[in-house]
CSV table of C-alpha atoms in Angstrom, one decimal:
chain,number,residue,atom,x,y,z
A,1,UNK,CA,-15.4,80.5,45.0
A,2,UNK,CA,-18.1,79.8,47.6
A,3,UNK,CA,-19.3,76.7,45.8
A,4,UNK,CA,-15.7,75.4,45.6
A,5,UNK,CA,-15.4,75.8,49.4
A,6,UNK,CA,-18.7,74.0,50.0
A,7,UNK,CA,-17.6,71.2,47.8
A,8,UNK,CA,-14.3,71.0,49.5
A,9,UNK,CA,-16.0,70.7,52.9
A,10,UNK,CA,-18.4,68.1,51.7
A,11,UNK,CA,-21.4,70.2,52.7
A,12,UNK,CA,-23.4,69.3,49.6
A,13,UNK,CA,-24.2,66.0,51.2
A,14,UNK,CA,-26.8,67.6,53.6
A,15,UNK,CA,-29.3,68.8,51.0
A,16,UNK,CA,-28.9,65.5,49.0
A,17,UNK,CA,-29.7,63.5,52.2
A,18,UNK,CA,-32.6,65.7,52.9
A,19,UNK,CA,-34.0,65.1,49.4
A,20,UNK,CA,-33.5,61.4,49.8
A,21,UNK,CA,-34.4,60.4,53.3
A,22,UNK,CA,-34.3,56.9,54.8
A,23,UNK,CA,-37.9,56.2,55.9
A,24,UNK,CA,-38.9,53.5,58.3
A,25,UNK,CA,-41.9,52.2,60.0
A,26,UNK,CA,-42.9,49.6,62.7
A,27,UNK,CA,-45.8,47.3,63.2
A,28,UNK,CA,-48.3,49.0,65.4
A,29,UNK,CA,-48.1,46.5,68.3
A,30,UNK,CA,-49.0,49.2,70.8
A,31,UNK,CA,-51.0,52.5,70.6
A,32,UNK,CA,-49.8,55.1,68.1
A,33,UNK,CA,-48.8,57.7,70.6
A,34,UNK,CA,-46.4,55.3,72.3
A,35,UNK,CA,-45.0,54.2,69.0
A,36,UNK,CA,-44.3,57.8,67.9
A,37,UNK,CA,-42.4,58.4,71.2
A,38,UNK,CA,-40.5,55.1,70.8
A,39,UNK,CA,-39.4,55.5,67.3
A,40,UNK,CA,-38.7,59.2,66.8
A,41,UNK,CA,-35.8,58.7,69.2
A,42,UNK,CA,-34.6,55.8,67.0
A,43,UNK,CA,-34.9,58.0,63.9
A,44,UNK,CA,-32.7,60.7,65.6
A,45,UNK,CA,-30.1,58.1,66.6
A,46,UNK,CA,-29.9,56.6,63.1
A,47,UNK,CA,-29.7,60.1,61.4
A,48,UNK,CA,-26.7,61.0,63.5
A,49,UNK,CA,-25.0,57.6,63.0
A,50,UNK,CA,-25.6,57.4,59.3
A,51,UNK,CA,-25.5,61.1,58.4
A,52,UNK,CA,-28.7,61.0,56.4
A,53,UNK,CA,-32.2,62.3,57.0
A,54,UNK,CA,-34.1,59.5,58.8
A,55,UNK,CA,-37.8,59.7,59.2
A,56,UNK,CA,-40.3,57.5,61.1
A,57,UNK,CA,-43.8,57.2,59.8
A,58,UNK,CA,-46.5,55.3,61.8
A,59,UNK,CA,-49.0,53.0,60.1
A,60,UNK,CA,-52.4,52.0,61.3
A,61,UNK,CA,-52.2,48.2,60.9
A,62,UNK,CA,-49.8,45.3,60.5
A,63,UNK,CA,-50.9,44.9,56.9
A,64,UNK,CA,-50.3,48.6,56.2
A,65,UNK,CA,-46.6,48.2,57.3
A,66,UNK,CA,-46.1,45.4,54.7
A,67,UNK,CA,-47.9,47.5,52.0
A,68,UNK,CA,-45.7,50.5,52.8
A,69,UNK,CA,-42.6,48.4,52.5
A,70,UNK,CA,-43.8,46.8,49.3
A,71,UNK,CA,-44.6,50.2,47.7
A,72,UNK,CA,-41.2,51.6,48.7
A,73,UNK,CA,-42.8,54.2,51.0
A,74,UNK,CA,-40.4,52.9,53.6
A,75,UNK,CA,-37.1,51.3,53.1
A,76,UNK,CA,-36.6,49.9,56.6
A,77,UNK,CA,-39.1,48.3,59.0
A,78,UNK,CA,-39.3,46.9,62.5
A,79,UNK,CA,-41.4,43.9,61.6
A,80,UNK,CA,-42.7,40.9,63.6
A,81,UNK,CA,-41.6,37.5,62.4
A,82,UNK,CA,-44.6,36.9,60.2
A,83,UNK,CA,-44.9,40.5,58.7
A,84,UNK,CA,-41.2,40.3,57.9
A,85,UNK,CA,-41.7,37.0,56.0
A,86,UNK,CA,-44.7,38.6,54.2
A,87,UNK,CA,-42.7,41.7,53.2
A,88,UNK,CA,-39.6,39.8,52.0
A,89,UNK,CA,-41.8,37.6,49.8
A,90,UNK,CA,-43.2,40.7,48.2
A,91,UNK,CA,-39.9,42.6,47.7
A,92,UNK,CA,-37.1,40.6,46.0
A,93,UNK,CA,-33.8,41.2,47.6
A,94,UNK,CA,-35.2,42.3,50.9
A,95,UNK,CA,-33.5,40.9,53.9
A,96,UNK,CA,-33.5,40.8,57.7
A,97,UNK,CA,-30.4,42.4,59.0
A,98,UNK,CA,-30.8,42.7,62.8
A,99,UNK,CA,-32.9,41.3,65.6
A,100,UNK,CA,-33.1,41.8,69.4
A,101,UNK,CA,-31.0,39.7,71.6
A,102,UNK,CA,-34.2,38.3,72.9
A,103,UNK,CA,-35.9,37.6,69.6
A,104,UNK,CA,-34.5,34.1,68.7
A,105,UNK,CA,-36.2,32.9,71.9
A,106,UNK,CA,-39.4,35.0,71.9
A,107,UNK,CA,-42.6,33.9,73.6
A,108,UNK,CA,-46.3,34.8,74.1
A,109,UNK,CA,-48.4,34.9,77.3
A,110,UNK,CA,-51.9,33.6,77.4
A,111,UNK,CA,-53.7,35.8,79.9
A,112,UNK,CA,-57.1,35.3,81.6
A,113,UNK,CA,-59.6,37.4,83.5
A,114,UNK,CA,-59.5,36.5,87.2
A,115,UNK,CA,-63.2,35.7,87.1
A,116,UNK,CA,-62.5,32.6,85.0
A,117,UNK,CA,-60.9,31.0,88.1
A,118,UNK,CA,-58.0,29.8,85.9
A,119,UNK,CA,-54.6,29.3,87.6
A,120,UNK,CA,-51.2,29.5,86.0
A,121,UNK,CA,-50.1,26.3,84.3
A,122,UNK,CA,-46.9,24.6,83.2
A,123,UNK,CA,-45.5,25.3,79.7
A,124,UNK,CA,-45.6,21.6,78.7
A,125,UNK,CA,-49.3,21.5,78.1
A,126,UNK,CA,-51.7,24.3,77.1
A,127,UNK,CA,-54.5,24.6,79.5
A,128,UNK,CA,-57.5,22.5,78.7
A,129,UNK,CA,-59.6,24.8,80.7
A,130,UNK,CA,-59.4,27.4,77.9
A,131,UNK,CA,-62.0,25.4,76.0
A,132,UNK,CA,-65.3,27.1,75.7
A,133,UNK,CA,-64.1,30.6,76.8
A,134,UNK,CA,-64.2,33.8,74.7
A,135,UNK,CA,-60.7,34.5,73.4
A,136,UNK,CA,-59.0,37.4,71.8
A,137,UNK,CA,-55.9,37.3,69.6
A,138,UNK,CA,-54.1,40.6,68.7
A,139,UNK,CA,-53.7,41.5,65.0
A,140,UNK,CA,-54.4,38.8,62.5
A,141,UNK,CA,-50.9,39.3,61.2
A,142,UNK,CA,-49.2,39.3,64.6
A,143,UNK,CA,-46.5,36.6,65.2
A,144,UNK,CA,-46.8,36.7,69.0
A,145,UNK,CA,-50.4,37.8,69.1
A,146,UNK,CA,-51.8,35.2,66.7
A,147,UNK,CA,-49.6,33.1,64.4
A,148,UNK,CA,-47.4,31.2,66.9
A,149,UNK,CA,-50.0,31.0,69.8
A,150,UNK,CA,-52.5,29.6,67.4
A,151,UNK,CA,-50.0,27.1,66.2
A,152,UNK,CA,-49.2,26.0,69.8
A,153,UNK,CA,-52.8,25.8,70.8
A,154,UNK,CA,-53.6,23.6,67.8
A,155,UNK,CA,-50.6,21.5,68.6
A,156,UNK,CA,-51.5,21.0,72.3
A,157,UNK,CA,-55.3,20.9,72.1
A,158,UNK,CA,-55.9,19.4,68.7
A,159,UNK,CA,-58.4,21.9,67.3
A,160,UNK,CA,-58.7,25.2,65.5
A,161,UNK,CA,-59.5,28.3,67.6
A,162,UNK,CA,-63.0,28.5,66.2
A,163,UNK,CA,-63.7,25.0,67.6
A,164,UNK,CA,-61.8,25.6,70.9
A,165,UNK,CA,-63.5,28.9,71.9
A,166,UNK,CA,-67.0,30.1,72.3
A,167,UNK,CA,-66.0,33.3,70.5
A,168,UNK,CA,-62.8,34.4,68.8
A,169,UNK,CA,-61.8,38.1,68.3
A,170,UNK,CA,-58.8,40.1,66.9
A,171,UNK,CA,-58.1,43.2,69.0
A,172,UNK,CA,-55.6,44.8,66.6
A,173,UNK,CA,-52.7,45.1,69.1
A,174,UNK,CA,-51.4,43.7,72.4
A,175,UNK,CA,-52.4,46.7,74.5
A,176,UNK,CA,-56.0,46.4,73.4
A,177,UNK,CA,-56.0,42.6,74.1
A,178,UNK,CA,-54.9,43.2,77.6
A,179,UNK,CA,-57.6,45.9,78.1
A,180,UNK,CA,-60.3,43.6,76.7
A,181,UNK,CA,-59.4,40.7,78.9
A,182,UNK,CA,-58.9,42.9,81.9
A,183,UNK,CA,-62.4,44.4,81.4
A,184,UNK,CA,-64.0,41.0,80.9
A,185,UNK,CA,-65.0,41.7,77.3
A,186,UNK,CA,-63.1,38.6,76.6
A,187,UNK,CA,-62.3,35.9,79.2
A,188,UNK,CA,-58.8,35.1,77.8
A,189,UNK,CA,-56.4,36.2,75.2
A,190,UNK,CA,-52.8,36.1,74.1
A,191,UNK,CA,-50.1,38.8,74.0
A,192,UNK,CA,-46.4,39.4,73.4
A,193,UNK,CA,-44.5,38.9,76.7
A,194,UNK,CA,-42.7,42.2,76.2
A,195,UNK,CA,-45.9,44.1,75.6
A,196,UNK,CA,-47.3,42.5,78.8
A,197,UNK,CA,-44.2,43.5,80.8
A,198,UNK,CA,-44.4,47.1,79.3
A,199,UNK,CA,-48.0,47.4,80.4
A,200,UNK,CA,-47.3,46.1,83.9
A,201,UNK,CA,-44.4,48.5,84.2
A,202,UNK,CA,-46.6,51.5,83.1
A,203,UNK,CA,-49.2,50.6,85.6
A,204,UNK,CA,-51.9,49.7,83.0
A,205,UNK,CA,-52.4,46.1,84.3
A,206,UNK,CA,-54.7,45.5,87.3
A,207,UNK,CA,-53.3,42.3,88.7
A,208,UNK,CA,-56.5,41.8,90.7
A,209,UNK,CA,-58.4,41.4,87.4
A,210,UNK,CA,-56.1,39.8,84.9
A,211,UNK,CA,-53.1,37.4,85.1
A,212,UNK,CA,-50.7,35.3,82.9
A,213,UNK,CA,-51.8,31.6,83.0
A,214,UNK,CA,-49.6,30.0,80.3
A,215,UNK,CA,-46.3,30.7,78.5
A,216,UNK,CA,-45.8,29.4,75.0
A,217,UNK,CA,-42.7,27.6,73.9
A,218,UNK,CA,-40.0,29.9,72.3
A,219,UNK,CA,-39.9,30.9,68.6
A,220,UNK,CA,-38.1,33.6,66.5
A,221,UNK,CA,-39.9,36.9,66.2
A,222,UNK,CA,-39.1,40.6,65.6
A,223,UNK,CA,-36.4,41.9,63.2
A,224,UNK,CA,-35.3,44.9,61.2
A,225,UNK,CA,-35.8,44.2,57.5
A,226,UNK,CA,-34.4,46.4,54.6
A,227,UNK,CA,-35.2,46.6,50.9
A,228,UNK,CA,-32.5,45.2,48.7
A,229,UNK,CA,-31.8,48.5,46.9
A,230,UNK,CA,-30.5,50.6,49.8
A,231,UNK,CA,-26.9,50.6,48.6
A,232,UNK,CA,-28.1,51.8,45.2
A,233,UNK,CA,-30.1,54.6,46.8
A,234,UNK,CA,-27.6,55.7,49.5
A,235,UNK,CA,-24.2,54.5,48.3
A,236,UNK,CA,-22.1,51.3,48.5
A,237,UNK,CA,-21.9,49.8,51.9
A,238,UNK,CA,-24.9,51.7,53.3
A,239,UNK,CA,-26.8,48.5,54.3
A,240,UNK,CA,-23.8,47.2,56.2
A,241,UNK,CA,-23.4,50.6,57.9
A,242,UNK,CA,-27.1,50.6,58.9
A,243,UNK,CA,-26.8,47.1,60.3
A,244,UNK,CA,-23.8,48.1,62.3
A,245,UNK,CA,-25.6,51.2,63.6
A,246,UNK,CA,-28.4,49.0,64.8
A,247,UNK,CA,-26.1,46.5,66.5
A,248,UNK,CA,-24.1,49.4,68.1
A,249,UNK,CA,-27.3,50.8,69.7
A,250,UNK,CA,-26.4,50.8,73.4
A,251,UNK,CA,-28.3,53.7,74.9
A,252,UNK,CA,-30.6,52.2,77.6
A,253,UNK,CA,-33.3,54.7,76.8
A,254,UNK,CA,-33.3,53.7,73.1
A,255,UNK,CA,-33.2,50.0,73.9
A,256,UNK,CA,-36.0,50.4,76.4
A,257,UNK,CA,-38.2,51.6,73.5
A,258,UNK,CA,-38.4,48.1,72.1
A,259,UNK,CA,-37.7,46.8,74.8
A,260,UNK,CA,-34.5,44.9,74.1
A,261,UNK,CA,-31.1,44.5,75.8
A,262,UNK,CA,-29.4,45.0,72.5
A,263,UNK,CA,-29.4,43.9,68.8
A,264,UNK,CA,-27.5,41.1,67.0
A,265,UNK,CA,-27.2,40.2,63.3
A,266,UNK,CA,-30.1,38.4,61.6
A,267,UNK,CA,-30.8,36.9,58.2
A,268,UNK,CA,-33.8,35.5,56.4
A,269,UNK,CA,-33.0,31.9,57.3
A,270,UNK,CA,-33.6,32.7,60.9
A,271,UNK,CA,-37.3,32.9,60.2
A,272,UNK,CA,-37.8,29.7,58.3
A,273,UNK,CA,-39.9,28.3,61.2
A,274,UNK,CA,-42.3,31.3,60.9
A,275,UNK,CA,-42.6,30.8,57.1
A,276,UNK,CA,-43.3,27.1,57.6
A,277,UNK,CA,-46.0,27.6,60.3
A,278,UNK,CA,-47.7,30.4,58.3
A,279,UNK,CA,-47.8,28.2,55.2
A,280,UNK,CA,-49.2,25.3,57.3
A,281,UNK,CA,-52.0,27.5,58.7
A,282,UNK,CA,-52.9,28.8,55.2
A,283,UNK,CA,-51.7,32.4,55.9
A,284,UNK,CA,-49.1,32.4,53.1
A,285,UNK,CA,-49.6,31.5,49.4
């Protein structure tokens, strides 16, 4: 009698969802504590919208986010442009479903320690004065912290980073790059413009010690990518429901976590430029 009532009310869905959670991750473009704060709120939002258990798990590196996706430890990921391309190559049927309103026209900032004496320069030409400085990228797999800035530097200045700079480093994430350049450990570096703005807003940037000197041309970047078997796992139409839930995200507090003004549909073809550049630089097979 009791089981019949539970079935009639549809309450058996809860333990099923709990046993079969939707797990997602995000590239660690900022420190882990901040990421946990950002994405736990997103997990709660998606759990309510989709009526399934949704869990966020942090990863320690960009490469680890791709590995987790490939191994089906996560079914959804907030990837950068390049990590998304990598992940979709490794998982047949995986696809990009949403991107931030700002992501089709993303950009990076080249920053410099004030002691270099470098002044801000126009976008049309990367600053020749960067030659011979020490320079830090972010993660080796970062679209905004390595891939596209390296491409534009090569295009504008005609040489690989190893030839342009006295010393080249990879900090691991944007927050560390800012800290390294601000401290003088590196004279210059490159970061995502949103990460820079986040750090400025949080009070972590000392404008007397570090500044933006150049802005790259625009390129496509971050996106939500899903595995191709979500409907099989969670039921017909689940991928579309997930996409709509992401696009319907309007809470300013949630959007500030990215930060984005909203989300719009995306597909794999939106990242053809990233795939082409990564192939040209020898970063994809």
